[in-house]
mmCIF file of C-alpha atoms and ligand atoms in Angstrom:
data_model
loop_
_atom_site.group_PDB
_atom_site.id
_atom_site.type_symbol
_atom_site.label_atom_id
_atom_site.label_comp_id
_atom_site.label_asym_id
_atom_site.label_seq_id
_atom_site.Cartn_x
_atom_site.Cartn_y
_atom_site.Cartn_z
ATOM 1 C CA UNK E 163 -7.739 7.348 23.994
ATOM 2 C CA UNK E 164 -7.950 3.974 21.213
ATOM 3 C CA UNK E 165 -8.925 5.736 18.127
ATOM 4 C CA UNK E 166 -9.925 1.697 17.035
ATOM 5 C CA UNK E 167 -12.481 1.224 20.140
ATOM 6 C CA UNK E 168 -13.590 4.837 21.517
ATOM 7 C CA UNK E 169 -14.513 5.935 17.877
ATOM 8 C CA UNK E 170 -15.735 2.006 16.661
ATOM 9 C CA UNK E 171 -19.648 3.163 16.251
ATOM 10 C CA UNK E 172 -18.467 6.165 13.176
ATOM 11 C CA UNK E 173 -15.950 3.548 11.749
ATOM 12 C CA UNK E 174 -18.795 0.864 11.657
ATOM 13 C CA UNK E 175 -20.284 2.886 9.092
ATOM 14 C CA UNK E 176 -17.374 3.240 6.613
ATOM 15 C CA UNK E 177 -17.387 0.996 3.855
ATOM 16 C CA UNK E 178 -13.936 0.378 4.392
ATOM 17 C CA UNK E 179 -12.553 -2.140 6.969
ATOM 18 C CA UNK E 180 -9.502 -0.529 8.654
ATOM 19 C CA UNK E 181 -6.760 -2.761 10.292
ATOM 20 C CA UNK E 182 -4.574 -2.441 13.301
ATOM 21 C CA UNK E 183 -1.812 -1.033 11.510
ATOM 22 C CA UNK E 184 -4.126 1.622 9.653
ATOM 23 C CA UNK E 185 -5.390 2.808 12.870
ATOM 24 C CA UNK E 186 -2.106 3.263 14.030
ATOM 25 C CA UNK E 187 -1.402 5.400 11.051
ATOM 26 C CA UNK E 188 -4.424 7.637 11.522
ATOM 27 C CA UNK E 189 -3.425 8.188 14.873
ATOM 28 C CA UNK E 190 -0.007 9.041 14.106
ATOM 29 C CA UNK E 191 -1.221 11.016 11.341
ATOM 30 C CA UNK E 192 -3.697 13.401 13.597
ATOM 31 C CA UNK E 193 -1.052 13.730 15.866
ATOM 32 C CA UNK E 194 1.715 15.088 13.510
ATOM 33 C CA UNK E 195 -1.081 17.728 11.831
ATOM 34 C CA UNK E 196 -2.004 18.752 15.388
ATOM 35 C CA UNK E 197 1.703 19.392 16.163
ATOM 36 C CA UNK E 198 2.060 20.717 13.039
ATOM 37 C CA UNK E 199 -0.578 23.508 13.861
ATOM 38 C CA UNK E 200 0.966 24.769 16.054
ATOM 39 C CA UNK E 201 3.932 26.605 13.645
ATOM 40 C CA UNK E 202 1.245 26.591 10.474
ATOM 41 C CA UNK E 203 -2.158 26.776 10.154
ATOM 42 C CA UNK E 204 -3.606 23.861 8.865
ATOM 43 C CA UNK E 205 -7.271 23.199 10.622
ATOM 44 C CA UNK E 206 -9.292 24.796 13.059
ATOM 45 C CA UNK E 207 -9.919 21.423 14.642
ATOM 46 C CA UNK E 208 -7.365 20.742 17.456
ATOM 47 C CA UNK E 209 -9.203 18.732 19.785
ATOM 48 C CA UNK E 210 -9.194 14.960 18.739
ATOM 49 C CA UNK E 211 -13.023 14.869 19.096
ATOM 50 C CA UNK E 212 -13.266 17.062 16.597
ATOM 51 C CA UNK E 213 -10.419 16.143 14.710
ATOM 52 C CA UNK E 214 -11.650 12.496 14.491
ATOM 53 C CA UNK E 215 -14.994 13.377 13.278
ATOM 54 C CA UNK E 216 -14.152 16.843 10.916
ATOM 55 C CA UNK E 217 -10.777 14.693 9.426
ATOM 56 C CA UNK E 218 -10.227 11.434 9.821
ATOM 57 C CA UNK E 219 -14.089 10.314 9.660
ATOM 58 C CA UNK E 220 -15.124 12.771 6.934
ATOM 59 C CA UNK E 221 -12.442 12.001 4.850
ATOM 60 C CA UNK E 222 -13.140 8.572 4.355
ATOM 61 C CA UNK E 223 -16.858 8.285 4.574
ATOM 62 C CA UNK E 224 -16.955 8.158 0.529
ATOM 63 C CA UNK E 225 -17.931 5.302 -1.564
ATOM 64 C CA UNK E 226 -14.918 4.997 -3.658
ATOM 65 C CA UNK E 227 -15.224 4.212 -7.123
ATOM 66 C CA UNK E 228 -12.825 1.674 -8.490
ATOM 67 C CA UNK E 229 -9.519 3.313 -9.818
ATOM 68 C CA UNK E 230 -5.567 3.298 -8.707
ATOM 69 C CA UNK E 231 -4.673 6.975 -9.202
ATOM 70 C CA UNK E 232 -6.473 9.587 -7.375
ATOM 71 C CA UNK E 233 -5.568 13.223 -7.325
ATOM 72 C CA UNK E 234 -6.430 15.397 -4.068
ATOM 73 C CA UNK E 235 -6.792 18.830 -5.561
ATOM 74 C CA UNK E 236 -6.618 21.484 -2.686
ATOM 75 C CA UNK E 237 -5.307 19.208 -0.107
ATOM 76 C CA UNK E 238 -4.315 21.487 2.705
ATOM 77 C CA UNK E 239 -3.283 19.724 5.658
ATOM 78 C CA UNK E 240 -3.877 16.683 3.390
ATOM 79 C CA UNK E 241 -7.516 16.069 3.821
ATOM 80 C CA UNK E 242 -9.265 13.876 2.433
ATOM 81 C CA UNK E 243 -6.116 12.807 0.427
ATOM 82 C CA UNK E 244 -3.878 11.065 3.591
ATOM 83 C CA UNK E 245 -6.705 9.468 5.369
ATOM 84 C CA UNK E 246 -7.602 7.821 2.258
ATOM 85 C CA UNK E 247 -4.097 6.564 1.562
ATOM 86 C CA UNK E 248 -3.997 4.734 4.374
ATOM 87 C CA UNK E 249 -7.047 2.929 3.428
ATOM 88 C CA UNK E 250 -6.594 2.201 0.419
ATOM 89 C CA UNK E 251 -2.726 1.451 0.518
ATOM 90 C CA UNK E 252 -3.301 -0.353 -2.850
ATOM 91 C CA UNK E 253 -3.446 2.697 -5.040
ATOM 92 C CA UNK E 254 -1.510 5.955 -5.516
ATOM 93 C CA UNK E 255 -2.284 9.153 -4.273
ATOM 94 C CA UNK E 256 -1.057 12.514 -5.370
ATOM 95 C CA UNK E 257 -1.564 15.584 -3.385
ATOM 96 C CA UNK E 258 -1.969 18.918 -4.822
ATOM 97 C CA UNK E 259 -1.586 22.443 -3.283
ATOM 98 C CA UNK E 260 -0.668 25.904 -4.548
ATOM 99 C CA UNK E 261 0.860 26.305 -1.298
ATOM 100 C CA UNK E 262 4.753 24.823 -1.397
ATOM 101 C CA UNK E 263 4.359 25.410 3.184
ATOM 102 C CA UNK E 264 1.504 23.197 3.282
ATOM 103 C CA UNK E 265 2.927 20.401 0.872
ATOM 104 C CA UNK E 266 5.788 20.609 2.484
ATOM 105 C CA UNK E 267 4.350 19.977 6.006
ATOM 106 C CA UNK E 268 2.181 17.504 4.249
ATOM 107 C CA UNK E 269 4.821 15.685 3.150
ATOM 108 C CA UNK E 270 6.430 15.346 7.034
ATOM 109 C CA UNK E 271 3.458 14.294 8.231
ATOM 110 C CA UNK E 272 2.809 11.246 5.838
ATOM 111 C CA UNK E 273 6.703 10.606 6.597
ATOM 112 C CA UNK E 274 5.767 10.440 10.289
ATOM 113 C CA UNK E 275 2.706 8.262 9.774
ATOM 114 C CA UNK E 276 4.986 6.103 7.848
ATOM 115 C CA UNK E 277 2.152 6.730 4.821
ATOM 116 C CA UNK E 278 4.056 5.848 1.684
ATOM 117 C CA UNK E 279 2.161 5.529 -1.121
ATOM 118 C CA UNK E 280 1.726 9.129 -1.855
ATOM 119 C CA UNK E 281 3.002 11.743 -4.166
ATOM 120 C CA UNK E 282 3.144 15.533 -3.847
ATOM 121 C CA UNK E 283 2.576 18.367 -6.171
ATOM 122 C CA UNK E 284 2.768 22.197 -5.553
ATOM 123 C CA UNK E 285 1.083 24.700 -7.703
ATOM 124 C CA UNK E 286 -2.423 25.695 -9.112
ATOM 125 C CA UNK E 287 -4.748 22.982 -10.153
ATOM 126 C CA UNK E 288 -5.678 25.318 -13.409
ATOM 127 C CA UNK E 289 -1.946 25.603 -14.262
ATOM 128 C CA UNK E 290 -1.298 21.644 -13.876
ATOM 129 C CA UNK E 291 -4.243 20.623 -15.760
ATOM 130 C CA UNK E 292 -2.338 22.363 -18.759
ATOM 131 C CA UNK E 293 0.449 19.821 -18.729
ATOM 132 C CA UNK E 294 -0.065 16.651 -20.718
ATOM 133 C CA UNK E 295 1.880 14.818 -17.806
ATOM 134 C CA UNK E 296 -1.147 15.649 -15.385
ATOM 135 C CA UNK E 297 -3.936 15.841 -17.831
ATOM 136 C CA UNK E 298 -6.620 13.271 -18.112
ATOM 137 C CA UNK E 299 -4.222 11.112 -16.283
ATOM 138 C CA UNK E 300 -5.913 10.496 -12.867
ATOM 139 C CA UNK E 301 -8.693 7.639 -12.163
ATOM 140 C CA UNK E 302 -9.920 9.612 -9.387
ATOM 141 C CA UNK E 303 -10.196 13.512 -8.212
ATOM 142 C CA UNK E 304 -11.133 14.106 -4.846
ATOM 143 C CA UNK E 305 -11.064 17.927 -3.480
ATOM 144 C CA UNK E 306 -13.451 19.479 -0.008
ATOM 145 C CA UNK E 307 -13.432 23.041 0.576
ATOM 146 C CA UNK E 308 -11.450 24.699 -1.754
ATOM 147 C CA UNK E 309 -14.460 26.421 -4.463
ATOM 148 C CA UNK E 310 -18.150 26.341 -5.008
ATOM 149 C CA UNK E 311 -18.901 23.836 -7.533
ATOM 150 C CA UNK E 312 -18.858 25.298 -10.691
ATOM 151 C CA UNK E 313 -15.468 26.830 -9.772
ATOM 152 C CA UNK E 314 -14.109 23.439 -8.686
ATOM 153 C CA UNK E 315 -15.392 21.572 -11.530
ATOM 154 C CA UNK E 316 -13.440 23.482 -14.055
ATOM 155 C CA UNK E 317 -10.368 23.231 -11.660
ATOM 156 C CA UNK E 318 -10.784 19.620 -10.939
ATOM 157 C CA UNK E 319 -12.157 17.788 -14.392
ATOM 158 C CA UNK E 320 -9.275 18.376 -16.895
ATOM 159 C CA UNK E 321 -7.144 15.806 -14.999
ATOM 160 C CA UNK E 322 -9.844 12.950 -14.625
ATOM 161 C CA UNK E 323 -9.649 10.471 -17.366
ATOM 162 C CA UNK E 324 -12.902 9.688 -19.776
ATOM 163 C CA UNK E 325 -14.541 6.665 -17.400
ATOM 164 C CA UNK E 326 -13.112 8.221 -14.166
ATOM 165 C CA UNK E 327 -14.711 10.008 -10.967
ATOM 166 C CA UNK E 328 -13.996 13.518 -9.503
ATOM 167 C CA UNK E 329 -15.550 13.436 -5.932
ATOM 168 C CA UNK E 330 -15.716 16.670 -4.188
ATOM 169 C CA UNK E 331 -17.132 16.974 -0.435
ATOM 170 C CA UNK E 332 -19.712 19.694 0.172
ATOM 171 C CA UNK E 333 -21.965 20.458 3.171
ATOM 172 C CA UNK E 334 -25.599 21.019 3.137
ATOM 173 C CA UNK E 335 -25.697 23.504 0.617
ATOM 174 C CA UNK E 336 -24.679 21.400 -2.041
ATOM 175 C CA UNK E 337 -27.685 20.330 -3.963
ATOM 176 C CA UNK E 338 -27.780 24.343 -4.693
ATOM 177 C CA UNK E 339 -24.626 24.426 -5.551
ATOM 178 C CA UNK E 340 -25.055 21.899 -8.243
ATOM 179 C CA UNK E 341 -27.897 23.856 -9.462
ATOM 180 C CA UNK E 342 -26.242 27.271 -8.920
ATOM 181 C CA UNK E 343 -23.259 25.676 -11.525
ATOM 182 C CA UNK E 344 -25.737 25.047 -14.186
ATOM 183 C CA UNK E 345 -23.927 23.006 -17.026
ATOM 184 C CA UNK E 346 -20.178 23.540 -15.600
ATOM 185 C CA UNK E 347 -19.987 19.647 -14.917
ATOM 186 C CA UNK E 348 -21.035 18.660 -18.865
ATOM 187 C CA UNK E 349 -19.448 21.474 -20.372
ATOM 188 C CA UNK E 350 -16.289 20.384 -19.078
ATOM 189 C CA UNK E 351 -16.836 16.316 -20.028
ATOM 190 C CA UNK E 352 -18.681 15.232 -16.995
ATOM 191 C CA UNK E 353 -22.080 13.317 -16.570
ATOM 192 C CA UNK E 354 -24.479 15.027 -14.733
ATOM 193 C CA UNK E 355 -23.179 15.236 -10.853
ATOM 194 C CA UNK E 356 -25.095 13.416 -8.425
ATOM 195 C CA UNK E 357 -25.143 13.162 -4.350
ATOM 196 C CA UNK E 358 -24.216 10.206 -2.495
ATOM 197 C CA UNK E 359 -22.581 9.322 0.462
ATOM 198 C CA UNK E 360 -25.298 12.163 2.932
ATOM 199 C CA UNK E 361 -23.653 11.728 6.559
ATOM 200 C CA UNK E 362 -24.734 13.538 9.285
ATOM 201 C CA UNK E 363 -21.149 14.158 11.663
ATOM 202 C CA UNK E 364 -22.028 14.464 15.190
ATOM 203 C CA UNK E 365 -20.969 18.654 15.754
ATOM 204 C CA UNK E 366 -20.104 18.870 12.067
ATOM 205 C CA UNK E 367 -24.077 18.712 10.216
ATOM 206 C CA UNK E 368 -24.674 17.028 6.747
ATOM 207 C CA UNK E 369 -21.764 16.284 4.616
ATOM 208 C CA UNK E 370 -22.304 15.074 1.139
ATOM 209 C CA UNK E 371 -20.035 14.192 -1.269
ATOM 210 C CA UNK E 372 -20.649 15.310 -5.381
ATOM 211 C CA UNK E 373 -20.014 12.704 -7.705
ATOM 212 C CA UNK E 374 -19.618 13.308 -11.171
ATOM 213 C CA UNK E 375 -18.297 11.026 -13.821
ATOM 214 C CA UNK E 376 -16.209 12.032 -17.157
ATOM 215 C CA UNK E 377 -18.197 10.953 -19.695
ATOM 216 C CA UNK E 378 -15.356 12.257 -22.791
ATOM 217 C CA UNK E 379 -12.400 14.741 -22.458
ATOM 218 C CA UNK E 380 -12.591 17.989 -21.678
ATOM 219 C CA UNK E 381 -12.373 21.082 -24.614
ATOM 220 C CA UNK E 382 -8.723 22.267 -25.398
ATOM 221 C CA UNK E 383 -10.177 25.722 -23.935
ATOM 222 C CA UNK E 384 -10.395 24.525 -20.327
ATOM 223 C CA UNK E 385 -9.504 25.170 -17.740
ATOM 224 C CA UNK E 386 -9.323 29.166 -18.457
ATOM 225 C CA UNK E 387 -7.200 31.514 -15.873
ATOM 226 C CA UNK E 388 -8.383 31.674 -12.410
ATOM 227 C CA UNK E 389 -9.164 35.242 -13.096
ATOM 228 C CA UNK E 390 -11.376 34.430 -15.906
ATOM 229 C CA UNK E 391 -12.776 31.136 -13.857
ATOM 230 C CA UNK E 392 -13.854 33.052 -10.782
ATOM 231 C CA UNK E 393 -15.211 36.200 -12.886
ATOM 232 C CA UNK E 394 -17.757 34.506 -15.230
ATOM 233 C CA UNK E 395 -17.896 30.691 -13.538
ATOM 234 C CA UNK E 396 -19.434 28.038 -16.027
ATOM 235 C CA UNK E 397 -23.221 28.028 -16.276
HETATM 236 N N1 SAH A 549 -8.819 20.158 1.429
HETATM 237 C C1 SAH A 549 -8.342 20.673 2.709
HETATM 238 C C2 SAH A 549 -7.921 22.156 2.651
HETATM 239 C C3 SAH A 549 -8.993 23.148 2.297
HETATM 240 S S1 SAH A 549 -8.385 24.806 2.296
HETATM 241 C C4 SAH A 549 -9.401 20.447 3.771
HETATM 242 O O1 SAH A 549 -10.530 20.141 3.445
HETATM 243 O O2 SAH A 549 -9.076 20.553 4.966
HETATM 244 C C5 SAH A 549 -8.217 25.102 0.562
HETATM 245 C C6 SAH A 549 -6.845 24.740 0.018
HETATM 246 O O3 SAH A 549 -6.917 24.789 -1.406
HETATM 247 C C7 SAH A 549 -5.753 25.713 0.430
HETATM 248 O O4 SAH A 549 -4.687 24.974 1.000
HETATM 249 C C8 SAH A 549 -5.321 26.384 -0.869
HETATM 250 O O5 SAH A 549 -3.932 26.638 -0.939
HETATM 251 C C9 SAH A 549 -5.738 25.373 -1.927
HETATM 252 N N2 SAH A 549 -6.120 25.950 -3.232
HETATM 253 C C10 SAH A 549 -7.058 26.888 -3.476
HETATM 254 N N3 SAH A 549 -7.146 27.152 -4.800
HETATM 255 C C11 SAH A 549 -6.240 26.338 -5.414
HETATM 256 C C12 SAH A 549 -5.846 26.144 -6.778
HETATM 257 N N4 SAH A 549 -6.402 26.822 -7.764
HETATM 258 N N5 SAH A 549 -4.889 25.220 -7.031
HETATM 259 C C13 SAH A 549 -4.297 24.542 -6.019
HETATM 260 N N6 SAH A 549 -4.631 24.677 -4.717
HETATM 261 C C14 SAH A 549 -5.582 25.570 -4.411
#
């Protein structure tokens, strides 16, 4: 299998041109997570069809705003946030988990795909976003599948700084979701969010990805406990 040739009609439509050396690191990259899977659970995906499409494609099929910090909130098996640092091996990634396992197989697996401009972070995104270190301090947020929108917003927005992005990948359903969060975005410092990047992935349906920009900081009062997030979401 050449990840670079079999797959070259899905990485045709990136906009992102990937090198030799990138490729390499993708590969190297699926490989480790699909090794690591077998000890922890980290996707359902474990055939490379799949994994190419559902991961690696998904991942980086996002028009990336301009910005050299991004934060991957919710990272898992570090999707989107590894793909995208070895695309954009200019800027610095940080990836975030409440699960020390999965950061810490994470952080193998980026060692393996020799993926080195990365930083990790274990704990809750609500809890981190309460330290000044982490706080408004990131030009980017990225997070898929970790909360419904409203829910994610107020996880995700206290570390984006006024003039910066947070991106979050959502399937069909999203334009609902947006709706369904009423004001959670604004509330929080955010513009209104908006869809861009639609991709239909062959066995996977419509992705989208949320964009929302901070328009000024976020209220002293957010983000509120998880208990209190989850209970009575932002409207
Ligand atoms: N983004 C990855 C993983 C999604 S699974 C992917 O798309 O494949 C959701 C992950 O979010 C889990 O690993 C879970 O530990 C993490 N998570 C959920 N709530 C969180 C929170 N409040 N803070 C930090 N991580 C959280």
């Amino acid at each position: 299998m050449s990840l670079k040739t079999d797959y070259q009609s899905l990485w045709e439509k990136l906009p992102v041109n990937m090198s030799d050396v990138q490729f390499e690191k993708l590969e190297k990259l699926m490989n480790a997570v699909l090794e690591m899977n077998q000890r922890l659970n980290l996707t359902r995906m474990t055939n490379p069809d799949d994994f190419i499409t559902g991961h690696l494609y998904d991942s980086l099929a996002v028009s990336m705003p301009k910005g050299e910090t991004v934060l991957d909130v919710g990272t898992g098996g570090g999707f989107p946030g590894l793909p995208l640092a070895v695309c954009y091996p200019e800027r610095r990634f940080t990836l975030l988990d409440a699960t020390a396992k999965k950061i810490e197989a994470v952080k193998q697996i980026a060692d393996t795909a020799e993926i080195h401009n990365v930083d990790f972070l274990v704990g809750r995104a609500e809890m981190l976003s309460r330290d000044e270190k982490y706080r408004e301090s990131f030009d980017i947020v990225t997070s898929r599948a970790v909360a419904a929108y409203g829910v994610l917003s107020e996880l995700c927005l206290p570390f984006v700084r006024t003039g910066g992005f947070f991106l979050a990948w959502k399937g069909p359903g999203a334009q609902d979701e947006i709706i369904e969060s009423g004001k959670a975005a604004t509330i929080l410092g955010g513009k209104q969010p908006e869809i861009k990047d639609k991709n239909v992935l062959k066995n996977h349906g419509v992705h989208v990805i949320i964009f929302c920009e901070k328009k000024h900081e976020t209220p002293k009062k957010y983000p509120r406990s998880f208990g209190q997030i989850k209970k009575k979401p932002l409207k």
